[in-house]
Tab-separated table of N, CA and C in Angstrom:
chain	number	residue	atom	x	y	z
A	149	UNK	N	-7.338	-20.155	12.510
A	149	UNK	CA	-6.620	-21.187	11.814
A	149	UNK	C	-5.215	-20.717	11.428
A	150	UNK	N	-5.124	-19.525	10.826
A	150	UNK	CA	-3.805	-19.010	10.449
A	150	UNK	C	-2.990	-18.625	11.681
A	151	UNK	N	-3.671	-18.128	12.701
A	151	UNK	CA	-2.976	-17.791	13.945
A	151	UNK	C	-2.432	-19.067	14.578
A	152	UNK	N	-3.208	-20.138	14.542
A	152	UNK	CA	-2.738	-21.426	15.068
A	152	UNK	C	-1.525	-21.931	14.292
A	153	UNK	N	-1.442	-21.555	13.009
A	153	UNK	CA	-0.316	-21.977	12.170
A	153	UNK	C	0.896	-21.069	12.343
A	154	UNK	N	0.761	-19.995	13.146
A	154	UNK	CA	1.918	-19.153	13.435
A	154	UNK	C	1.822	-17.704	12.994
A	155	UNK	N	0.672	-17.261	12.494
A	155	UNK	CA	0.535	-15.856	12.089
A	155	UNK	C	0.721	-14.951	13.303
A	156	UNK	N	1.480	-13.861	13.122
A	156	UNK	CA	1.781	-12.938	14.222
A	156	UNK	C	0.811	-11.772	14.308
A	157	UNK	N	0.053	-11.544	13.248
A	157	UNK	CA	-0.909	-10.448	13.231
A	157	UNK	C	-1.949	-10.736	12.159
A	158	UNK	N	-3.023	-9.954	12.180
A	158	UNK	CA	-4.104	-10.091	11.207
A	158	UNK	C	-4.296	-8.741	10.534
A	159	UNK	N	-4.419	-8.739	9.207
A	159	UNK	CA	-4.824	-7.544	8.461
A	159	UNK	C	-6.205	-7.849	7.905
A	160	UNK	N	-7.155	-6.991	8.204
A	160	UNK	CA	-8.529	-7.252	7.792
A	160	UNK	C	-8.763	-6.883	6.334
A	161	UNK	N	-9.861	-7.394	5.845
A	161	UNK	CA	-10.392	-6.953	4.560
A	161	UNK	C	-10.816	-5.497	4.746
A	162	UNK	N	-10.951	-4.763	3.662
A	162	UNK	CA	-11.378	-3.371	3.784
A	162	UNK	C	-12.798	-3.298	4.335
A	163	UNK	N	-13.112	-2.187	4.945
A	163	UNK	CA	-14.444	-1.944	5.503
A	163	UNK	C	-14.667	-0.435	5.546
A	164	UNK	N	-15.920	-0.033	5.730
A	164	UNK	CA	-16.246	1.393	5.774
A	164	UNK	C	-16.999	1.786	7.031
A	165	UNK	N	-17.103	0.871	7.974
A	165	UNK	CA	-17.843	1.127	9.199
A	165	UNK	C	-16.976	0.682	10.377
A	166	UNK	N	-16.555	1.629	11.199
A	166	UNK	CA	-15.659	1.331	12.314
A	166	UNK	C	-16.302	0.336	13.280
A	167	UNK	N	-17.614	0.426	13.465
A	167	UNK	CA	-18.295	-0.503	14.370
A	167	UNK	C	-18.128	-1.949	13.903
A	168	UNK	N	-18.106	-2.164	12.595
A	168	UNK	CA	-17.896	-3.512	12.058
A	168	UNK	C	-16.535	-4.044	12.490
A	169	UNK	N	-15.513	-3.197	12.397
A	169	UNK	CA	-14.167	-3.601	12.817
A	169	UNK	C	-14.143	-3.883	14.319
A	170	UNK	N	-14.768	-3.012	15.096
A	170	UNK	CA	-14.772	-3.195	16.554
A	170	UNK	C	-15.456	-4.504	16.952
A	171	UNK	N	-16.575	-4.834	16.277
A	171	UNK	CA	-17.255	-6.108	16.551
A	171	UNK	C	-16.363	-7.292	16.175
A	172	UNK	N	-15.656	-7.168	15.046
A	172	UNK	CA	-14.748	-8.234	14.613
A	172	UNK	C	-13.647	-8.460	15.645
A	173	UNK	N	-13.079	-7.377	16.152
A	173	UNK	CA	-12.021	-7.490	17.166
A	173	UNK	C	-12.577	-8.153	18.426
A	174	UNK	N	-13.766	-7.731	18.860
A	174	UNK	CA	-14.381	-8.339	20.052
A	174	UNK	C	-14.620	-9.835	19.851
A	175	UNK	N	-15.110	-10.203	18.670
A	175	UNK	CA	-15.357	-11.622	18.381
A	175	UNK	C	-14.054	-12.422	18.392
A	176	UNK	N	-13.000	-11.836	17.831
A	176	UNK	CA	-11.694	-12.512	17.822
A	176	UNK	C	-11.172	-12.692	19.241
A	177	UNK	N	-11.283	-11.660	20.054
A	177	UNK	CA	-10.800	-11.749	21.436
A	177	UNK	C	-11.605	-12.791	22.215
A	178	UNK	N	-12.921	-12.835	21.978
A	178	UNK	CA	-13.772	-13.822	22.654
A	178	UNK	C	-13.405	-15.244	22.235
A	179	UNK	N	-12.900	-15.393	21.003
A	179	UNK	CA	-12.495	-16.714	20.506
A	179	UNK	C	-11.079	-17.073	20.932
A	180	UNK	N	-10.423	-16.174	21.682
A	180	UNK	CA	-9.077	-16.458	22.173
A	180	UNK	C	-7.956	-16.011	21.253
A	181	UNK	N	-8.284	-15.224	20.241
A	181	UNK	CA	-7.257	-14.706	19.324
A	181	UNK	C	-6.686	-13.438	19.935
A	182	UNK	N	-5.395	-13.451	20.223
A	182	UNK	CA	-4.794	-12.321	20.938
A	182	UNK	C	-3.774	-11.544	20.108
A	183	UNK	N	-3.537	-11.941	18.860
A	183	UNK	CA	-2.555	-11.229	18.036
A	183	UNK	C	-3.111	-9.861	17.640
A	184	UNK	N	-2.234	-8.906	17.300
A	184	UNK	CA	-2.717	-7.597	16.852
A	184	UNK	C	-3.588	-7.732	15.598
A	185	UNK	N	-4.653	-6.955	15.561
A	185	UNK	CA	-5.554	-6.952	14.404
A	185	UNK	C	-5.477	-5.571	13.775
A	186	UNK	N	-4.968	-5.522	12.551
A	186	UNK	CA	-4.725	-4.261	11.846
A	186	UNK	C	-5.851	-4.037	10.840
A	187	UNK	N	-6.534	-2.896	10.926
A	187	UNK	CA	-7.637	-2.641	10.003
A	187	UNK	C	-7.139	-2.303	8.597
A	188	UNK	N	-7.795	-2.880	7.606
A	188	UNK	CA	-7.491	-2.579	6.207
A	188	UNK	C	-8.392	-1.459	5.723
A	189	UNK	N	-7.795	-0.338	5.389
A	189	UNK	CA	-8.549	0.850	4.965
A	189	UNK	C	-8.265	1.106	3.488
A	190	UNK	N	-9.319	1.250	2.700
A	190	UNK	CA	-9.147	1.596	1.295
A	190	UNK	C	-9.875	2.908	1.021
A	191	UNK	N	-9.127	3.955	0.662
A	191	UNK	CA	-9.807	5.208	0.332
A	191	UNK	C	-10.636	5.046	-0.939
A	192	UNK	N	-11.794	5.649	-0.948
A	192	UNK	CA	-12.656	5.598	-2.129
A	192	UNK	C	-11.997	6.441	-3.216
A	193	UNK	N	-11.758	5.821	-4.371
A	193	UNK	CA	-11.082	6.510	-5.477
A	193	UNK	C	-12.074	7.000	-6.532
A	194	UNK	N	-13.091	6.193	-6.807
A	194	UNK	CA	-14.112	6.598	-7.772
A	194	UNK	C	-15.418	5.875	-7.442
A	195	UNK	N	-16.495	6.422	-7.934
A	195	UNK	CA	-17.818	5.864	-7.657
A	195	UNK	C	-17.937	4.448	-8.216
A	196	UNK	N	-17.483	4.265	-9.456
A	196	UNK	CA	-17.581	2.954	-10.096
A	196	UNK	C	-16.705	1.918	-9.385
A	197	UNK	N	-15.490	2.306	-9.037
A	197	UNK	CA	-14.564	1.333	-8.443
A	197	UNK	C	-15.037	0.867	-7.070
A	198	UNK	N	-15.638	1.744	-6.295
A	198	UNK	CA	-16.071	1.335	-4.962
A	198	UNK	C	-17.224	0.338	-5.045
A	199	UNK	N	-18.091	0.525	-6.035
A	199	UNK	CA	-19.181	-0.437	-6.207
A	199	UNK	C	-18.651	-1.780	-6.710
A	200	UNK	N	-17.668	-1.739	-7.581
A	200	UNK	CA	-17.063	-2.970	-8.102
A	200	UNK	C	-16.348	-3.733	-6.980
A	201	UNK	N	-15.578	-3.019	-6.174
A	201	UNK	CA	-14.862	-3.647	-5.057
A	201	UNK	C	-15.857	-4.212	-4.043
A	202	UNK	N	-16.909	-3.466	-3.754
A	202	UNK	CA	-17.918	-3.930	-2.791
A	202	UNK	C	-18.594	-5.202	-3.294
A	203	UNK	N	-18.872	-5.245	-4.574
A	203	UNK	CA	-19.502	-6.431	-5.153
A	203	UNK	C	-18.566	-7.641	-5.092
A	204	UNK	N	-17.306	-7.439	-5.459
A	204	UNK	CA	-16.345	-8.544	-5.469
A	204	UNK	C	-16.057	-9.078	-4.070
A	205	UNK	N	-16.012	-8.186	-3.092
A	205	UNK	CA	-15.665	-8.610	-1.729
A	205	UNK	C	-16.897	-8.832	-0.849
A	206	UNK	N	-18.079	-8.745	-1.444
A	206	UNK	CA	-19.339	-8.907	-0.716
A	206	UNK	C	-19.397	-7.965	0.484
A	207	UNK	N	-19.028	-6.730	0.244
A	207	UNK	CA	-18.943	-5.701	1.273
A	207	UNK	C	-20.202	-4.841	1.248
A	208	UNK	N	-20.708	-4.505	2.403
A	208	UNK	CA	-21.866	-3.620	2.501
A	208	UNK	C	-21.356	-2.203	2.729
A	209	UNK	N	-21.727	-1.296	1.825
A	209	UNK	CA	-21.351	0.112	1.972
A	209	UNK	C	-22.457	0.790	2.784
A	210	UNK	N	-22.106	1.459	3.883
A	210	UNK	CA	-23.131	2.115	4.705
A	210	UNK	C	-23.945	3.134	3.902
A	211	UNK	N	-25.226	3.251	4.246
A	211	UNK	CA	-26.120	4.185	3.556
A	211	UNK	C	-25.615	5.615	3.636
A	212	UNK	N	-25.001	5.996	4.759
A	212	UNK	CA	-24.507	7.373	4.902
A	212	UNK	C	-23.457	7.684	3.832
A	213	UNK	N	-22.615	6.723	3.512
A	213	UNK	CA	-21.595	6.932	2.474
A	213	UNK	C	-22.252	6.979	1.102
A	214	UNK	N	-23.193	6.076	0.845
A	214	UNK	CA	-23.882	6.067	-0.449
A	214	UNK	C	-24.648	7.368	-0.681
A	215	UNK	N	-25.290	7.886	0.366
A	215	UNK	CA	-26.034	9.141	0.236
A	215	UNK	C	-25.105	10.316	-0.039
A	216	UNK	N	-23.927	10.310	0.554
A	216	UNK	CA	-22.957	11.382	0.311
A	216	UNK	C	-22.391	11.281	-1.100
A	217	UNK	N	-22.174	10.072	-1.576
A	217	UNK	CA	-21.585	9.878	-2.903
A	217	UNK	C	-22.565	10.153	-4.043
A	218	UNK	N	-23.835	9.911	-3.823
A	218	UNK	CA	-24.823	10.020	-4.899
A	218	UNK	C	-24.785	11.368	-5.632
A	219	UNK	N	-24.807	12.517	-4.941
A	219	UNK	CA	-24.804	13.791	-5.679
A	219	UNK	C	-23.478	14.101	-6.389
A	220	UNK	N	-22.387	13.462	-5.981
A	220	UNK	CA	-21.079	13.785	-6.572
A	220	UNK	C	-20.522	12.641	-7.422
A	221	UNK	N	-21.338	11.638	-7.718
A	221	UNK	CA	-20.833	10.429	-8.376
A	221	UNK	C	-20.226	10.674	-9.756
A	222	UNK	N	-20.571	11.769	-10.414
A	222	UNK	CA	-20.007	12.057	-11.741
A	222	UNK	C	-18.768	12.952	-11.674
A	223	UNK	N	-18.401	13.386	-10.490
A	223	UNK	CA	-17.221	14.237	-10.297
A	223	UNK	C	-16.134	13.415	-9.590
A	224	UNK	N	-15.228	12.836	-10.386
A	224	UNK	CA	-14.209	11.933	-9.829
A	224	UNK	C	-13.349	12.592	-8.760
A	225	UNK	N	-13.004	13.852	-8.955
A	225	UNK	CA	-12.148	14.537	-7.976
A	225	UNK	C	-12.890	14.736	-6.653
A	226	UNK	N	-14.172	15.078	-6.722
A	226	UNK	CA	-14.964	15.242	-5.495
A	226	UNK	C	-15.117	13.901	-4.770
A	227	UNK	N	-15.308	12.831	-5.526
A	227	UNK	CA	-15.419	11.495	-4.920
A	227	UNK	C	-14.102	11.125	-4.250
A	228	UNK	N	-12.991	11.401	-4.924
A	228	UNK	CA	-11.670	11.090	-4.371
A	228	UNK	C	-11.427	11.875	-3.076
A	229	UNK	N	-11.782	13.167	-3.076
A	229	UNK	CA	-11.598	13.989	-1.873
A	229	UNK	C	-12.473	13.493	-0.723
A	230	UNK	N	-13.705	13.098	-1.053
A	230	UNK	CA	-14.562	12.529	-0.013
A	230	UNK	C	-13.951	11.234	0.520
A	231	UNK	N	-13.407	10.412	-0.372
A	231	UNK	CA	-12.768	9.161	0.039
A	231	UNK	C	-11.618	9.400	0.993
A	232	UNK	N	-10.839	10.434	0.727
A	232	UNK	CA	-9.724	10.783	1.614
A	232	UNK	C	-10.263	11.243	2.967
A	233	UNK	N	-11.258	12.129	2.939
A	233	UNK	CA	-11.861	12.634	4.175
A	233	UNK	C	-12.421	11.483	5.012
A	234	UNK	N	-13.173	10.607	4.371
A	234	UNK	CA	-13.808	9.490	5.063
A	234	UNK	C	-12.756	8.549	5.653
A	235	UNK	N	-11.690	8.268	4.909
A	235	UNK	CA	-10.623	7.382	5.398
A	235	UNK	C	-9.878	8.018	6.571
A	236	UNK	N	-9.626	9.321	6.484
A	236	UNK	CA	-8.940	10.020	7.579
A	236	UNK	C	-9.784	9.951	8.852
A	237	UNK	N	-11.085	10.178	8.726
A	237	UNK	CA	-11.965	10.118	9.896
A	237	UNK	C	-11.960	8.726	10.520
A	238	UNK	N	-12.018	7.699	9.683
A	238	UNK	CA	-11.982	6.326	10.203
A	238	UNK	C	-10.658	6.045	10.908
A	239	UNK	N	-9.560	6.427	10.269
A	239	UNK	CA	-8.230	6.180	10.852
A	239	UNK	C	-8.072	6.915	12.175
A	240	UNK	N	-8.515	8.169	12.220
A	240	UNK	CA	-8.421	8.933	13.477
A	240	UNK	C	-9.186	8.237	14.593
A	241	UNK	N	-10.380	7.818	14.267
A	241	UNK	CA	-11.204	7.160	15.285
A	241	UNK	C	-10.538	5.870	15.767
A	242	UNK	N	-10.024	5.078	14.841
A	242	UNK	CA	-9.378	3.812	15.206
A	242	UNK	C	-8.110	4.036	16.023
A	243	UNK	N	-7.306	5.007	15.609
A	243	UNK	CA	-6.030	5.245	16.291
A	243	UNK	C	-6.211	5.998	17.605
A	244	UNK	N	-7.123	6.985	17.630
A	244	UNK	CA	-7.337	7.764	18.854
A	244	UNK	C	-7.930	6.926	19.983
A	245	UNK	N	-8.835	6.019	19.642
A	245	UNK	CA	-9.474	5.179	20.662
A	245	UNK	C	-8.672	3.911	20.947
A	246	UNK	N	-7.494	3.821	20.349
A	246	UNK	CA	-6.603	2.661	20.559
A	246	UNK	C	-7.283	1.345	20.166
A	247	UNK	N	-8.242	1.436	19.244
A	247	UNK	CA	-8.915	0.236	18.753
A	247	UNK	C	-7.974	-0.582	17.882
A	248	UNK	N	-7.089	0.116	17.168
A	248	UNK	CA	-6.165	-0.553	16.251
A	248	UNK	C	-4.729	-0.172	16.602
A	249	UNK	N	-3.807	-1.137	16.518
A	249	UNK	CA	-2.405	-0.824	16.811
A	249	UNK	C	-1.758	0.012	15.709
A	250	UNK	N	-2.260	-0.125	14.497
A	250	UNK	CA	-1.788	0.644	13.344
A	250	UNK	C	-2.842	0.502	12.258
A	251	UNK	N	-2.533	0.964	11.064
A	251	UNK	CA	-3.478	0.839	9.955
A	251	UNK	C	-2.755	0.287	8.735
A	252	UNK	N	-3.522	-0.347	7.870
A	252	UNK	CA	-3.003	-0.830	6.591
A	252	UNK	C	-3.836	-0.158	5.512
A	253	UNK	N	-3.191	0.581	4.614
A	253	UNK	CA	-3.907	1.270	3.546
A	253	UNK	C	-3.799	0.469	2.256
A	254	UNK	N	-4.942	0.153	1.675
A	254	UNK	CA	-4.976	-0.501	0.367
A	254	UNK	C	-4.868	0.593	-0.693
A	255	UNK	N	-3.801	0.568	-1.474
A	255	UNK	CA	-3.576	1.638	-2.449
A	255	UNK	C	-4.276	1.387	-3.768
A	256	UNK	N	-4.442	0.136	-4.146
A	256	UNK	CA	-4.991	-0.221	-5.454
A	256	UNK	C	-4.202	0.485	-6.566
A	257	UNK	N	-2.895	0.575	-6.384
A	257	UNK	CA	-1.959	1.207	-7.323
A	257	UNK	C	-2.217	2.696	-7.517
A	258	UNK	N	-2.852	3.331	-6.545
A	258	UNK	CA	-3.088	4.776	-6.596
A	258	UNK	C	-2.681	5.353	-5.245
A	259	UNK	N	-1.370	5.492	-5.080
A	259	UNK	CA	-0.830	5.846	-3.769
A	259	UNK	C	-1.007	7.311	-3.394
A	260	UNK	N	-1.408	8.164	-4.311
A	260	UNK	CA	-1.565	9.590	-4.013
A	260	UNK	C	-2.533	9.854	-2.873
A	261	UNK	N	-3.670	9.187	-2.890
A	261	UNK	CA	-4.659	9.364	-1.821
A	261	UNK	C	-4.111	8.892	-0.482
A	262	UNK	N	-3.363	7.802	-0.507
A	262	UNK	CA	-2.792	7.278	0.743
A	262	UNK	C	-1.789	8.262	1.331
A	263	UNK	N	-1.018	8.898	0.470
A	263	UNK	CA	-0.061	9.903	0.950
A	263	UNK	C	-0.820	11.057	1.608
A	264	UNK	N	-1.915	11.493	0.987
A	264	UNK	CA	-2.713	12.582	1.559
A	264	UNK	C	-3.333	12.175	2.900
A	265	UNK	N	-3.746	10.933	3.018
A	265	UNK	CA	-4.303	10.439	4.283
A	265	UNK	C	-3.235	10.478	5.364
A	266	UNK	N	-2.052	9.970	5.042
A	266	UNK	CA	-0.960	9.961	6.023
A	266	UNK	C	-0.556	11.374	6.419
A	267	UNK	N	-0.577	12.302	5.466
A	267	UNK	CA	-0.249	13.698	5.783
A	267	UNK	C	-1.302	14.280	6.722
A	268	UNK	N	-2.581	14.015	6.442
A	268	UNK	CA	-3.659	14.538	7.287
A	268	UNK	C	-3.593	13.958	8.701
A	269	UNK	N	-3.108	12.734	8.822
A	269	UNK	CA	-2.986	12.097	10.137
A	269	UNK	C	-1.701	12.485	10.856
A	270	UNK	N	-0.820	13.212	10.167
A	270	UNK	CA	0.462	13.595	10.755
A	270	UNK	C	1.462	12.453	10.777
A	271	UNK	N	1.269	11.463	9.914
A	271	UNK	CA	2.153	10.300	9.874
A	271	UNK	C	3.120	10.327	8.693
A	272	UNK	N	3.068	11.359	7.888
A	272	UNK	CA	3.925	11.462	6.704
A	272	UNK	C	5.100	12.370	7.017
A	273	UNK	N	6.299	11.905	6.701
A	273	UNK	CA	7.491	12.723	6.885
A	273	UNK	C	8.068	13.048	5.519
A	274	UNK	N	8.379	14.314	5.309
A	274	UNK	CA	8.978	14.702	4.034
A	274	UNK	C	10.403	14.199	3.925
A	275	UNK	N	11.108	14.226	5.027
A	275	UNK	CA	12.493	13.754	5.049
A	275	UNK	C	12.523	12.344	5.621
A	276	UNK	N	13.263	11.458	5.001
A	276	UNK	CA	13.340	10.105	5.552
A	276	UNK	C	14.048	10.101	6.903
A	277	UNK	N	13.746	9.096	7.699
A	277	UNK	CA	14.387	8.969	9.005
A	277	UNK	C	15.879	8.721	8.821
A	278	UNK	N	16.219	7.878	7.844
A	278	UNK	CA	17.616	7.595	7.521
A	278	UNK	C	17.863	8.027	6.087
A	279	UNK	N	19.049	8.512	5.810
A	279	UNK	CA	19.341	8.961	4.455
A	279	UNK	C	19.450	7.803	3.480
A	280	UNK	N	19.880	6.638	3.944
A	280	UNK	CA	20.010	5.461	3.091
A	280	UNK	C	19.359	4.272	3.782
A	281	UNK	N	18.819	3.334	3.011
A	281	UNK	CA	18.190	2.181	3.650
A	281	UNK	C	19.185	1.168	4.204
A	282	UNK	N	20.463	1.392	4.008
A	282	UNK	CA	21.494	0.500	4.533
A	282	UNK	C	22.426	1.286	5.433
A	283	UNK	N	23.286	0.583	6.150
A	283	UNK	CA	24.242	1.238	7.038
A	283	UNK	C	25.366	1.802	6.181
A	284	UNK	N	25.530	3.132	6.148
A	284	UNK	CA	26.588	3.695	5.316
A	284	UNK	C	27.966	3.446	5.928
A	285	UNK	N	28.927	3.151	5.083
A	285	UNK	CA	30.310	2.973	5.501
A	285	UNK	C	31.126	4.112	4.907
A	286	UNK	N	32.223	4.428	5.538
A	286	UNK	CA	33.100	5.473	5.016
A	286	UNK	C	33.681	5.080	3.664
A	287	UNK	N	34.189	6.044	2.940
A	287	UNK	CA	34.727	5.807	1.602
A	287	UNK	C	35.878	4.825	1.555
A	288	UNK	N	36.593	4.652	2.655
A	288	UNK	CA	37.750	3.753	2.660
A	288	UNK	C	37.436	2.400	3.284
A	289	UNK	N	36.189	2.174	3.644
A	289	UNK	CA	35.807	0.894	4.244
A	289	UNK	C	35.902	-0.200	3.180
A	290	UNK	N	36.438	-1.386	3.519
A	290	UNK	CA	36.626	-2.439	2.517
A	290	UNK	C	35.328	-2.860	1.821
A	291	UNK	N	34.216	-2.859	2.538
A	291	UNK	CA	32.955	-3.227	1.893
A	291	UNK	C	32.537	-2.181	0.866
A	292	UNK	N	32.753	-0.933	1.190
A	292	UNK	CA	32.328	0.147	0.305
A	292	UNK	C	33.176	0.194	-0.960
A	293	UNK	N	34.461	-0.107	-0.840
A	293	UNK	CA	35.347	-0.061	-2.003
A	293	UNK	C	35.061	-1.210	-2.961
A	294	UNK	N	34.566	-2.320	-2.451
A	294	UNK	CA	34.406	-3.528	-3.243
A	294	UNK	C	33.060	-3.593	-3.975
A	295	UNK	N	32.020	-2.960	-3.473
A	295	UNK	CA	30.689	-3.156	-4.019
A	295	UNK	C	30.049	-1.836	-4.432
A	296	UNK	N	29.447	-1.826	-5.575
A	296	UNK	CA	28.658	-0.696	-6.028
A	296	UNK	C	27.228	-0.918	-5.538
A	297	UNK	N	26.378	0.066	-5.665
A	297	UNK	CA	25.001	-0.085	-5.229
A	297	UNK	C	24.224	-0.807	-6.321
A	298	UNK	N	23.720	-1.965	-5.999
A	298	UNK	CA	22.865	-2.743	-6.883
A	298	UNK	C	22.101	-3.730	-6.013
A	299	UNK	N	21.066	-4.372	-6.530
A	299	UNK	CA	20.276	-5.273	-5.691
A	299	UNK	C	21.132	-6.321	-4.994
A	300	UNK	N	20.766	-6.642	-3.773
A	300	UNK	CA	21.554	-7.530	-2.927
A	300	UNK	C	21.777	-8.887	-3.575
A	301	UNK	N	20.749	-9.460	-4.195
A	301	UNK	CA	20.916	-10.807	-4.728
A	301	UNK	C	21.911	-10.845	-5.884
A	302	UNK	N	22.206	-9.718	-6.511
A	302	UNK	CA	23.188	-9.716	-7.600
A	302	UNK	C	24.619	-9.782	-7.067
A	303	UNK	N	24.846	-9.382	-5.821
A	303	UNK	CA	26.212	-9.413	-5.292
A	303	UNK	C	26.744	-10.831	-5.228
A	304	UNK	N	25.868	-11.793	-4.998
A	304	UNK	CA	26.293	-13.187	-4.931
A	304	UNK	C	26.234	-13.866	-6.298
A	305	UNK	N	25.690	-13.161	-7.298
A	305	UNK	CA	25.545	-13.753	-8.629
A	305	UNK	C	26.025	-12.773	-9.696
A	306	UNK	N	27.322	-12.496	-9.745
A	306	UNK	CA	27.812	-11.499	-10.691
A	306	UNK	C	27.543	-11.860	-12.145
A	307	UNK	N	27.550	-13.157	-12.486
A	307	UNK	CA	27.277	-13.548	-13.875
A	307	UNK	C	25.852	-13.183	-14.256
A	308	UNK	N	24.927	-13.340	-13.321
A	308	UNK	CA	23.540	-12.989	-13.570
A	308	UNK	C	23.414	-11.489	-13.830
A	309	UNK	N	24.125	-10.688	-13.047
A	309	UNK	CA	24.098	-9.240	-13.228
A	309	UNK	C	24.607	-8.863	-14.611
A	310	UNK	N	25.724	-9.454	-15.006
A	310	UNK	CA	26.306	-9.143	-16.318
A	310	UNK	C	25.365	-9.605	-17.420
A	311	UNK	N	24.785	-10.804	-17.276
A	311	UNK	CA	23.866	-11.319	-18.277
A	311	UNK	C	22.652	-10.401	-18.419
A	312	UNK	N	22.068	-10.002	-17.300
A	312	UNK	CA	20.888	-9.135	-17.360
A	312	UNK	C	21.207	-7.804	-18.019
A	313	UNK	N	22.351	-7.269	-17.714
A	313	UNK	CA	22.747	-6.000	-18.310
A	313	UNK	C	22.942	-6.162	-19.811
A	314	UNK	N	23.627	-7.228	-20.229
A	314	UNK	CA	23.867	-7.463	-21.654
A	314	UNK	C	22.564	-7.709	-22.398
A	315	UNK	N	21.650	-8.469	-21.808
A	315	UNK	CA	20.379	-8.751	-22.465
A	315	UNK	C	19.612	-7.462	-22.692
A	316	UNK	N	19.582	-6.583	-21.703
A	316	UNK	CA	18.881	-5.316	-21.849
A	316	UNK	C	19.465	-4.494	-22.992
A	317	UNK	N	20.785	-4.399	-23.037
A	317	UNK	CA	21.447	-3.636	-24.101
A	317	UNK	C	21.162	-4.284	-25.441
A	318	UNK	N	21.245	-5.623	-25.522
A	318	UNK	CA	20.991	-6.340	-26.760
A	318	UNK	C	19.565	-6.092	-27.234
A	319	UNK	N	18.589	-6.228	-26.337
A	319	UNK	CA	17.193	-6.030	-26.724
A	319	UNK	C	16.942	-4.608	-27.192
A	320	UNK	N	17.574	-3.652	-26.546
A	320	UNK	CA	17.406	-2.257	-26.943
A	320	UNK	C	17.962	-2.049	-28.349
A	321	UNK	N	19.146	-2.576	-28.607
A	321	UNK	CA	19.743	-2.444	-29.938
A	321	UNK	C	18.909	-3.179	-30.976
A	322	UNK	N	18.435	-4.374	-30.645
A	322	UNK	CA	17.616	-5.165	-31.557
A	322	UNK	C	16.342	-4.400	-31.909
A	323	UNK	N	15.700	-3.793	-30.919
A	323	UNK	CA	14.473	-3.036	-31.136
A	323	UNK	C	14.736	-1.832	-32.036
A	324	UNK	N	15.819	-1.114	-31.760
A	324	UNK	CA	16.143	0.062	-32.564
A	324	UNK	C	16.410	-0.325	-34.011
A	325	UNK	N	17.129	-1.422	-34.244
A	325	UNK	CA	17.433	-1.872	-35.601
A	325	UNK	C	16.151	-2.262	-36.323
A	326	UNK	N	15.286	-3.020	-35.679
A	326	UNK	CA	14.022	-3.446	-36.280
A	326	UNK	C	13.146	-2.240	-36.575
A	327	UNK	N	13.094	-1.309	-35.663
A	327	UNK	CA	12.276	-0.112	-35.841
A	327	UNK	C	12.752	0.687	-37.053
A	328	UNK	N	14.065	0.869	-37.152
A	328	UNK	CA	14.617	1.640	-38.272
A	328	UNK	C	14.325	0.958	-39.601
A	329	UNK	N	14.463	-0.371	-39.647
A	329	UNK	CA	14.238	-1.112	-40.881
A	329	UNK	C	12.788	-1.026	-41.328
A	330	UNK	N	11.871	-1.202	-40.410
A	330	UNK	CA	10.462	-1.339	-40.756
A	330	UNK	C	9.685	-0.032	-40.845
A	331	UNK	N	10.147	1.003	-40.174
A	331	UNK	CA	9.329	2.208	-40.094
A	331	UNK	C	9.998	3.456	-40.646
A	332	UNK	N	11.043	3.317	-41.397
A	332	UNK	CA	11.655	4.519	-41.974
A	332	UNK	C	11.698	4.437	-43.453
């Protein structure tokens, strides 16, 4: 349905069994869906969170993973390390067998594990490919002389930029004055 509406790719819900993803891809191809299908991988962060996520998403956790987690369920660091190991193994299998064109990592606001996964897969670079996310101009270029570095949408709305800056300063001063009055 979304592909018919113009979607260029699919990112799956998280899963813990590569065979499940492979069956999903086969079913999609049999139904005539030809867009890239990117697997959604979520590293296990803690014993409690994985059960909560599985319950909310109606996900079945394989018995092999549950059996491995059971003896270490009270050791958060051991669970996290197992989650990284398990995610790396899944990603390697998906990428090595060309089952997936790439991977999507669900961070759940805990990006440390994802960084470790990317490092283990050899996909993490310490140095950025480009030094700046924009095309750098020389110091005498007219664009460079006219604009300082700030969010793009503020360049077209200078009054908004000034207002936001003034409001921040005002709120900070207001907070400091109130704090001094009430708590000293």
